[in-house]
Amino acid sequence: MGALPAIRYNHLMNYVHKDTCRICKGRDLTRILSLGNHPPVDNFTDVEHLKNEKRYPLNVYFCGTCNLVQLLDVVSEEELFHGEYAYFSSASKPLVEHFRSYADDLAREQLKDDDLVVDIGSNDGILLQHLAHRYRVLGIEPSANVAEAARKKGVETLDGFFTVDMAKKMVEKYGKAKVVAANNVFAHIDDLDEIVQGVKELLSEDGVFVSESHYLLDLIERREFDTVYHEHLCYYSVKPLQHLFKRFGMEVFDVGRVDVHGGSIRVYVRLASGKPLKNSVRVLCALEEKAGLYTLERFSGFQKDVEVIRDKLVSLIRGFRKEGKIVTAYGAPAKGNTLLNFCGFTPDDLKYVTDTTPHKIGLLTPGSHIPVVSPDILKSETPDYILLLAWNYRNFILEKEKELRSRGAKFIIPIPEVEIV
Ligand code: DWN
């Protein structure tokens, strides 16, 4: 595993509370959401390990200086991304399609034959697999089991956490990279300075750093509170990212919104060049300003909004259970565990949760301890109600489960508002 960041962990609790902003190092930090104490959302467990389960504070803060929305309770990377990580990106077909299109974008816009493409936090090779036939590709993945899945697809993958030291060694061995990607990982990093310095080390003069993360504007506007969990240390908007990269002589030169993971933002970064930025940067910053993302007031009602969703879900599901109805859940995503634990659901509320990820099947959801089972059970059993935890794939799943719905099963959609379809 790569070097842990140089912050002290409480050896008993494996976490530390910071009191400075991750980007500007300021102290003007105000809590805007408190979800209670939660176990790491990807730490699916089993009966013999229940007693070892730890919970950590899950609170979101707003920085009054650079406006970064972030967690300050940092759980150690070892605890979160230990050897047996449960998340395989390719378990979700819509995500495979998204990254195929993403790879096509990079090939069309950024790459020429034999360029080196590096993906930090490459998971099971979901992006690089679509580029490996034409370019030199290199994944970096700290979770051994997931890295192995990438290698099986022919994607060369280095073990460990990305650091400046790793970048230097990579340049010696592979040369400079034309593209360095970091998708659904740049929001997971506590020591952003280390990563940005490493990216600068690795990138060629005309290289591009491209990163996709869940987008703060979607989170707030669609009340996607369940996307808050300890892996997600940052909830980005463009302005704080501009502040971060400017500190390293780099610039965000293009941005785009992408319809994945409940709404994400893709940013393109280069060495500061004096060349004009794409109009997209100005447009999105203006949209963020209009939406109030740079003011503390914008977040003042979020806690209440989230509690309304929780109370609706709890009364709905426990009402159905009182009527003797069978209620289950569909998809065991990381975010689903934030929702289950914030609602305080247990197997008395939800009989099981189905998931297509082989690694998760047979385990229990962290905190709520609901059994994860194969979707095959739905071929022979028709629950009365199914809580769609993987709501970000709503259309795909409702279409896929037409036959199940024709048997009378109804889906409860929790986000952006509670509805039954
Ligand atoms: O940062 C992260 C986000 C972006 O991705 C990672 N820490 C983990 C992951 O979050 P997630 O687990 O919420 O991602 P997904 O892709 O929303 O997870 C969907 C889950 O649902 C997977 O476990 C697969 C499952 N699934 C299913 O059972 N049936 C998915 C589909 C589409 C299905 O039809």
XYZ file of C-alpha atoms and ligand atoms in Angstrom:
455
model
C 0.000 0.000 0.000
C 1.198 3.559 -0.672
C 2.372 5.939 2.024
C -0.324 7.200 4.358
C -0.629 11.005 4.482
C 1.412 12.610 7.261
C -1.468 13.081 9.675
C -1.770 11.380 13.058
C -4.464 8.762 13.411
C -6.009 7.823 16.691
C -4.700 4.241 16.635
C -7.862 3.030 18.329
C -10.320 4.831 16.104
C -8.346 5.152 12.848
C -9.556 8.689 12.239
C -8.576 12.291 12.879
C -10.580 15.531 13.036
C -8.946 18.339 11.047
C -9.583 22.035 11.731
C -8.259 23.516 8.489
C -9.664 23.558 4.964
C -8.145 20.935 2.656
C -7.632 23.432 -0.179
C -6.961 26.912 1.276
C -5.830 25.787 4.773
C -8.225 28.383 6.235
C -10.157 27.934 9.508
C -13.446 29.596 8.550
C -15.324 26.293 8.602
C -19.018 25.865 9.410
C -20.868 22.570 9.748
C -23.782 22.409 7.279
C -24.906 18.777 7.653
C -24.682 16.218 10.446
C -25.616 12.601 9.646
C -24.471 10.998 12.915
C -21.880 8.221 13.296
C -21.532 5.787 10.390
C -19.361 2.783 9.508
C -17.340 3.057 6.255
C -19.933 2.444 3.527
C -17.900 -0.052 1.538
C -16.969 -2.155 4.583
C -19.509 -4.900 3.942
C -19.221 -7.381 6.773
C -20.302 -10.788 8.048
C -21.581 -12.195 11.319
C -18.152 -13.034 12.730
C -16.813 -9.498 12.140
C -19.812 -7.528 13.411
C -18.153 -6.941 16.788
C -15.167 -5.209 15.088
C -17.378 -2.705 13.258
C -16.380 0.926 13.932
C -18.412 4.085 13.376
C -17.077 7.557 12.695
C -18.675 11.044 12.728
C -20.190 11.985 9.349
C -20.434 15.797 9.226
C -20.117 18.155 6.252
C -18.473 21.596 6.472
C -18.407 24.743 4.297
C -15.225 26.798 3.981
C -16.002 30.525 4.077
C -12.687 31.331 2.357
C -12.463 29.109 -0.742
C -16.009 27.663 -0.475
C -14.929 24.026 -0.559
C -17.609 21.732 0.914
C -15.824 18.919 2.707
C -15.563 16.398 5.537
C -13.106 17.162 8.344
C -13.316 13.771 10.055
C -10.765 11.787 8.059
C -10.863 8.002 8.307
C -7.528 6.358 7.424
C -7.116 5.184 3.830
C -6.149 1.768 5.177
C -9.534 1.449 6.909
C -11.428 2.586 3.801
C -9.549 0.999 0.922
C -8.022 -2.057 2.583
C -7.168 -5.154 0.554
C -10.717 -6.390 -0.021
C -12.519 -3.327 -1.470
C -16.167 -4.027 -2.310
C -16.683 -1.608 -5.190
C -16.126 -2.834 -8.742
C -17.136 -0.100 -11.197
C -17.937 -2.592 -13.938
C -20.712 -4.203 -11.833
C -23.026 -1.509 -13.221
C -23.650 -1.772 -16.963
C -24.595 1.942 -17.350
C -21.215 2.847 -15.861
C -19.380 0.639 -18.343
C -21.131 2.539 -21.141
C -20.308 5.900 -19.512
C -16.598 5.142 -19.366
C -16.588 3.791 -22.946
C -17.897 7.170 -24.078
C -15.437 8.957 -21.763
C -12.539 7.014 -23.332
C -13.800 8.024 -26.795
C -13.813 11.689 -25.661
C -10.196 11.440 -24.502
C -9.089 9.659 -27.683
C -10.791 12.281 -29.848
C -9.786 15.383 -27.889
C -6.466 14.659 -26.164
C -4.565 11.653 -27.477
C -2.385 10.546 -30.371
C -1.067 7.015 -30.940
C 1.330 5.655 -28.331
C 0.616 8.428 -25.800
C 0.759 7.324 -22.144
C -2.543 7.487 -20.239
C -2.442 7.051 -16.454
C -5.568 6.512 -14.336
C -5.233 7.201 -10.599
C -7.690 5.019 -8.666
C -8.315 2.968 -11.795
C -10.529 0.403 -10.022
C -11.145 -2.601 -12.316
C -9.807 -0.873 -15.413
C -13.226 0.454 -16.400
C -11.747 3.443 -18.294
C -8.360 2.165 -19.442
C -9.753 -1.069 -20.914
C -11.202 1.037 -23.749
C -7.824 2.715 -24.472
C -5.357 -0.142 -23.988
C -5.588 -1.305 -27.615
C -4.303 1.993 -28.988
C -2.312 3.827 -26.310
C 0.096 2.965 -23.499
C -2.071 2.706 -20.347
C -1.225 2.402 -16.658
C -3.645 2.052 -13.750
C -2.893 2.847 -10.112
C -5.155 1.055 -7.614
C -4.625 0.591 -3.833
C -7.138 -2.240 -3.421
C -5.429 -5.486 -4.387
C -8.592 -7.429 -5.270
C -9.872 -4.728 -7.612
C -6.439 -4.194 -9.220
C -6.328 -7.915 -9.992
C -9.644 -7.638 -11.867
C -8.082 -4.898 -14.035
C -5.013 -6.976 -14.812
C -7.278 -9.829 -15.917
C -8.614 -7.398 -18.572
C -5.073 -6.665 -19.728
C -4.790 -3.306 -17.981
C -1.341 -2.938 -16.393
C -1.995 -1.713 -12.860
C 0.386 -0.559 -10.134
C -0.502 -1.316 -6.507
C -0.674 1.442 -3.924
C -1.723 5.023 -3.271
C -0.475 7.668 -5.737
C 2.267 9.900 -4.307
C 4.916 12.294 -5.631
C 7.513 9.590 -5.057
C 5.500 7.085 -7.110
C 5.140 9.694 -9.881
C 8.899 10.221 -10.069
C 9.520 6.487 -10.340
C 6.820 6.185 -13.037
C 8.418 8.953 -15.137
C 11.776 7.193 -14.940
C 10.237 3.917 -16.103
C 7.387 4.947 -18.458
C 8.079 8.592 -19.363
C 5.678 11.533 -19.088
C 1.930 11.067 -19.491
C -0.214 12.972 -21.979
C -3.339 12.340 -19.879
C -3.599 11.654 -16.163
C -7.130 10.768 -15.067
C -8.599 10.564 -11.566
C -12.292 9.599 -11.635
C -14.324 9.236 -8.465
C -11.069 9.395 -6.563
C -10.000 13.061 -6.560
C -12.833 13.711 -4.083
C -11.485 10.901 -1.889
C -8.102 12.442 -1.202
C -7.177 14.148 2.069
C -3.730 15.394 1.025
C -4.687 17.090 -2.259
C -1.333 18.923 -2.420
C 0.498 15.572 -2.633
C -1.709 14.403 -5.520
C -1.508 17.663 -7.495
C 2.273 17.773 -7.097
C 2.435 14.147 -8.236
C 0.242 14.903 -11.263
C 2.496 17.839 -12.218
C 5.493 15.506 -11.956
C 3.861 12.946 -14.216
C 2.289 15.171 -16.879
C 4.047 16.192 -20.098
C 4.296 19.937 -20.866
C 1.127 19.774 -22.994
C -0.458 17.124 -20.762
C -4.001 17.203 -19.357
C -5.277 16.148 -15.941
C -8.940 15.083 -16.215
C -11.103 14.233 -13.261
C -14.744 13.329 -12.680
C -16.370 13.707 -9.256
C -19.890 13.888 -7.904
C -21.051 17.499 -8.375
C -22.053 19.741 -5.435
C -24.749 21.520 -7.474
C -26.558 18.221 -8.123
C -26.037 17.115 -4.511
C -27.711 20.215 -3.110
C -30.412 20.723 -5.755
C -31.484 17.056 -5.712
C -30.904 16.457 -1.995
C -28.461 13.619 -2.688
C -27.378 13.450 0.956
C -26.615 9.722 0.689
C -23.599 10.512 -1.513
C -22.014 11.834 1.685
C -19.735 9.213 3.192
C -16.204 8.949 4.558
C -14.652 8.024 1.177
C -15.961 11.344 -0.204
C -13.886 13.952 1.575
C -14.653 16.751 -0.934
C -17.856 17.886 -2.664
C -16.549 19.989 -5.509
C -17.708 23.079 -7.316
C -15.484 24.803 -9.901
C -14.322 27.773 -7.803
C -12.472 25.819 -5.049
C -10.820 23.673 -7.724
C -9.600 26.807 -9.512
C -8.162 27.962 -6.177
C -6.410 24.630 -5.638
C -4.789 24.326 -9.060
C -3.762 27.998 -9.169
C -1.588 27.327 -6.115
C 0.403 24.868 -8.276
C 0.665 26.983 -11.441
C -2.116 25.028 -13.139
C -5.540 26.038 -14.462
C -8.971 24.503 -14.978
C -9.432 25.191 -18.703
C -12.594 23.226 -19.456
C -15.467 21.752 -17.405
C -18.564 19.752 -18.149
C -21.491 18.232 -16.307
C -21.986 14.502 -16.813
C -25.060 12.455 -15.958
C -23.418 9.779 -13.832
C -23.495 8.983 -10.086
C -26.429 11.348 -9.583
C -24.730 14.183 -11.478
C -20.982 14.705 -11.772
C -18.538 17.318 -12.979
C -15.618 16.580 -15.300
C -12.747 19.085 -15.072
C -9.825 19.442 -17.479
C -6.626 20.927 -16.003
C -3.314 21.963 -17.613
C -0.188 23.893 -16.691
C -1.091 27.599 -16.636
C -0.620 28.668 -20.235
C -2.021 32.151 -20.693
C -4.197 30.641 -23.443
C -7.922 31.424 -23.177
C -10.040 29.108 -21.056
C -13.036 27.341 -22.643
C -16.290 29.268 -22.226
C -17.632 26.333 -20.198
C -15.619 27.487 -17.161
C -17.208 30.933 -17.106
C -20.688 29.524 -17.708
C -20.494 26.947 -14.907
C -19.001 29.410 -12.419
C -21.854 31.805 -13.203
C -24.373 28.995 -12.645
C -22.746 28.142 -9.309
C -22.770 31.799 -8.251
C -26.459 32.063 -9.197
C -27.212 28.875 -7.253
C -25.544 30.387 -4.154
C -22.846 27.705 -3.864
C -20.340 30.305 -2.656
C -22.543 31.409 0.292
C -23.130 29.679 3.621
C -26.816 30.667 3.481
C -27.405 28.317 0.527
C -26.804 25.349 2.793
C -28.893 26.516 5.748
C -31.940 24.379 4.939
C -30.111 21.230 3.849
C -30.223 19.433 7.208
C -34.019 19.910 7.379
C -34.528 18.793 3.765
C -32.570 15.625 4.466
C -34.486 14.878 7.665
C -37.800 15.236 5.762
C -36.664 12.523 3.311
C -35.555 10.305 6.204
C -38.832 10.697 8.125
C -40.911 10.007 4.980
C -38.946 6.834 4.184
C -39.086 5.531 7.765
C -42.838 6.073 8.159
C -43.572 4.658 4.680
C -41.504 1.493 5.067
C -42.430 0.788 8.685
C -46.069 1.385 7.752
C -45.827 -1.238 5.003
C -44.123 -3.647 7.395
C -46.950 -3.156 9.946
C -49.357 -4.213 7.160
C -47.293 -7.393 6.779
C -45.848 -6.379 3.421
C -42.484 -7.705 2.188
C -40.075 -4.799 1.701
C -36.597 -5.305 0.231
C -33.893 -3.108 -1.327
C -32.314 -3.049 -4.783
C -28.602 -2.349 -5.279
C -26.135 -2.173 -2.377
C -24.245 0.977 -3.423
C -21.938 2.830 -1.062
C -24.480 5.655 -0.853
C -27.206 3.162 0.028
C -25.412 2.500 3.301
C -25.438 6.179 4.252
C -29.191 6.205 3.610
C -29.868 2.937 5.458
C -27.856 4.029 8.503
C -29.254 7.584 8.609
C -32.762 6.054 8.575
C -31.746 3.429 11.140
C -33.095 0.596 9.008
C -32.454 -3.052 10.008
C -33.409 -6.458 8.577
C -36.765 -6.010 10.384
C -37.489 -3.215 7.896
C -35.791 -4.565 4.753
C -35.614 -8.336 4.349
C -32.596 -8.279 2.017
C -30.852 -6.172 -0.613
C -29.995 -7.552 -4.054
C -26.760 -6.616 -5.794
C -24.939 -7.656 -8.985
C -21.471 -7.425 -7.380
C -20.279 -10.981 -6.633
C -17.994 -9.675 -3.855
C -20.964 -8.187 -1.931
C -23.288 -11.194 -2.213
C -23.407 -13.211 1.013
C -22.197 -10.287 3.134
C -24.118 -7.868 5.350
C -24.506 -4.130 4.722
C -22.288 -2.127 7.090
C -24.149 -0.738 10.111
C -27.655 -1.923 9.120
C -26.508 -5.572 8.733
C -29.037 -6.389 5.986
C -28.126 -9.509 3.961
C -26.884 -8.883 0.408
C -28.246 -11.524 -1.980
C -28.096 -12.248 -5.697
C -30.771 -10.627 -7.889
C -31.695 -14.200 -8.896
C -34.002 -14.330 -5.851
C -36.340 -11.938 -7.676
C -37.004 -14.584 -10.317
C -38.934 -16.614 -7.735
C -39.970 -14.006 -5.142
C -42.017 -10.831 -5.634
C -41.518 -8.303 -2.834
C -44.426 -5.878 -2.350
C -42.079 -2.877 -2.210
C -38.440 -2.462 -3.205
C -36.366 0.485 -1.978
C -34.158 1.538 -4.911
C -30.851 2.355 -3.244
C -29.138 2.518 -6.665
C -31.490 5.380 -7.673
C -28.848 6.831 -9.978
C -29.615 3.962 -12.383
C -33.380 4.427 -12.053
C -34.337 4.318 -15.756
C -32.057 1.387 -16.538
C -33.312 -0.632 -13.570
C -37.045 0.135 -13.979
C -36.746 -0.951 -17.614
C -34.750 -4.068 -16.708
C -37.290 -5.053 -14.017
C -40.461 -4.553 -16.113
C -41.485 -8.175 -15.616
C -40.970 -8.011 -11.837
C -43.088 -4.855 -11.754
C -45.763 -6.570 -13.838
C -45.979 -9.121 -11.000
C -46.959 -6.269 -8.668
C -43.645 -5.187 -7.140
C -43.482 -1.431 -6.600
C -40.235 0.543 -6.403
C -39.708 3.192 -3.726
C -37.444 5.902 -5.153
C -35.781 7.847 -2.288
C -33.950 10.618 -4.174
C -34.531 13.447 -5.225
C -37.863 12.912 -3.435
C -39.675 9.899 -2.038
C -42.009 8.399 -4.641
C -43.524 5.001 -5.448
C -43.516 3.800 -9.090
O -16.923 7.235 -5.101
C -17.552 6.226 -5.386
C -18.777 6.280 -6.209
C -18.654 7.337 -7.249
O -18.976 5.022 -6.796
C -17.114 4.927 -4.878
N -16.670 5.171 -3.527
C -18.148 3.847 -4.825
C -19.195 4.041 -5.823
O -20.382 4.439 -5.166
P -21.667 3.534 -5.280
O -21.361 2.197 -4.684
O -22.772 4.352 -4.733
O -21.739 3.375 -6.871
P -22.901 2.813 -7.802
O -22.275 2.594 -9.141
O -24.075 3.718 -7.729
O -23.263 1.389 -7.153
C -24.360 0.710 -7.724
C -24.514 -0.608 -6.995
O -25.727 -1.216 -7.439
C -23.396 -1.571 -7.325
O -23.054 -2.314 -6.155
C -23.995 -2.468 -8.386
C -25.470 -2.483 -8.032
N -26.355 -2.635 -9.183
C -27.277 -3.667 -9.162
O -27.348 -4.438 -8.207
N -28.107 -3.802 -10.227
C -26.267 -1.740 -10.204
C -27.115 -1.887 -11.291
C -27.055 -0.927 -12.446
C -28.062 -2.970 -11.299
O -28.844 -3.144 -12.254
